[in-house]
């Protein structure tokens, strides 16, 4: 088992003493040692591999506020 926690604008992963361990980008996480994760990081638990991805849900709205010449 592992946990992911958001602190401010950052995310942290923590291995919760899982039997098989948790890997972050191929490196084993020490139990209960929180490590920052960023979009594109690879989390592996046993035979399961996940890619952590952050999306800015307000991106489309932000584009509307840009001057037209920013699109060209």
Short mmCIF file of C-alpha atoms in Angstrom, two decimals:
data_model
loop_
_atom_site.label_atom_id
_atom_site.label_comp_id
_atom_site.label_asym_id
_atom_site.label_seq_id
_atom_site.Cartn_x
_atom_site.Cartn_y
_atom_site.Cartn_z
CA UNK A 1 0.00 0.00 0.00
CA UNK A 2 1.00 3.61 -0.53
CA UNK A 3 -0.58 7.01 -0.09
CA UNK A 4 -0.55 10.17 -2.17
CA UNK A 5 -1.08 13.47 -0.39
CA UNK A 6 -1.45 16.99 -1.74
CA UNK A 7 0.33 19.68 0.28
CA UNK A 8 -0.22 23.12 -1.16
CA UNK A 9 0.45 22.75 -4.88
CA UNK A 10 2.73 19.71 -4.48
CA UNK A 11 1.97 15.98 -4.29
CA UNK A 12 3.82 13.45 -2.15
CA UNK A 13 3.87 9.64 -2.21
CA UNK A 14 4.59 7.52 0.84
CA UNK A 15 5.06 3.75 1.09
CA UNK A 16 2.97 2.40 3.97
CA UNK A 17 5.26 -0.57 4.73
CA UNK A 18 3.86 -2.60 1.85
CA UNK A 19 5.08 -6.19 1.64
CA UNK A 20 6.53 -5.76 -1.86
CA UNK A 21 7.55 -2.13 -1.53
CA UNK A 22 6.73 0.85 -3.73
CA UNK A 23 9.01 2.06 -6.51
CA UNK A 24 9.15 5.65 -7.72
CA UNK A 25 10.89 5.91 -11.10
CA UNK A 26 12.55 2.55 -10.42
CA UNK A 27 13.85 3.50 -6.96
CA UNK A 28 12.40 1.80 -3.87
CA UNK A 29 10.79 4.18 -1.41
CA UNK A 30 11.77 3.79 2.24
CA UNK A 31 8.67 3.10 4.37
CA UNK A 32 6.90 6.23 5.62
CA UNK A 33 9.37 8.57 3.83
CA UNK A 34 7.32 11.06 1.78
CA UNK A 35 8.79 11.91 -1.63
CA UNK A 36 7.53 14.62 -3.97
CA UNK A 37 6.01 13.33 -7.19
CA UNK A 38 5.53 15.23 -10.42
CA UNK A 39 3.63 14.65 -13.62
CA UNK A 40 5.23 11.82 -15.58
CA UNK A 41 6.66 10.00 -12.55
CA UNK A 42 6.29 6.21 -12.66
CA UNK A 43 4.90 4.41 -9.61
CA UNK A 44 5.28 0.63 -9.41
CA UNK A 45 3.69 -1.67 -6.85
CA UNK A 46 4.27 -5.40 -7.34
CA UNK A 47 3.31 -5.99 -11.02
CA UNK A 48 1.24 -2.81 -11.38
CA UNK A 49 2.82 0.26 -12.99
CA UNK A 50 1.12 3.67 -13.00
CA UNK A 51 2.11 7.04 -14.42
CA UNK A 52 1.27 10.03 -12.23
CA UNK A 53 -0.17 12.81 -14.37
CA UNK A 54 -1.37 16.27 -13.43
CA UNK A 55 -3.75 18.18 -15.66
CA UNK A 56 -4.72 21.80 -15.37
CA UNK A 57 -8.49 21.61 -15.59
CA UNK A 58 -8.73 25.35 -16.11
CA UNK A 59 -6.26 25.41 -19.05
CA UNK A 60 -8.97 26.12 -21.66
CA UNK A 61 -10.20 29.10 -19.66
CA UNK A 62 -6.67 30.46 -19.34
CA UNK A 63 -6.22 30.29 -23.14
CA UNK A 64 -9.24 32.55 -23.60
CA UNK A 65 -7.47 35.27 -21.60
CA UNK A 66 -4.38 35.31 -23.86
CA UNK A 67 -4.04 37.95 -26.59
CA UNK A 68 -4.95 36.60 -30.01
CA UNK A 69 -1.37 36.93 -31.35
CA UNK A 70 -0.22 34.41 -28.71
CA UNK A 71 -1.87 31.65 -30.75
CA UNK A 72 0.16 32.22 -33.91
#
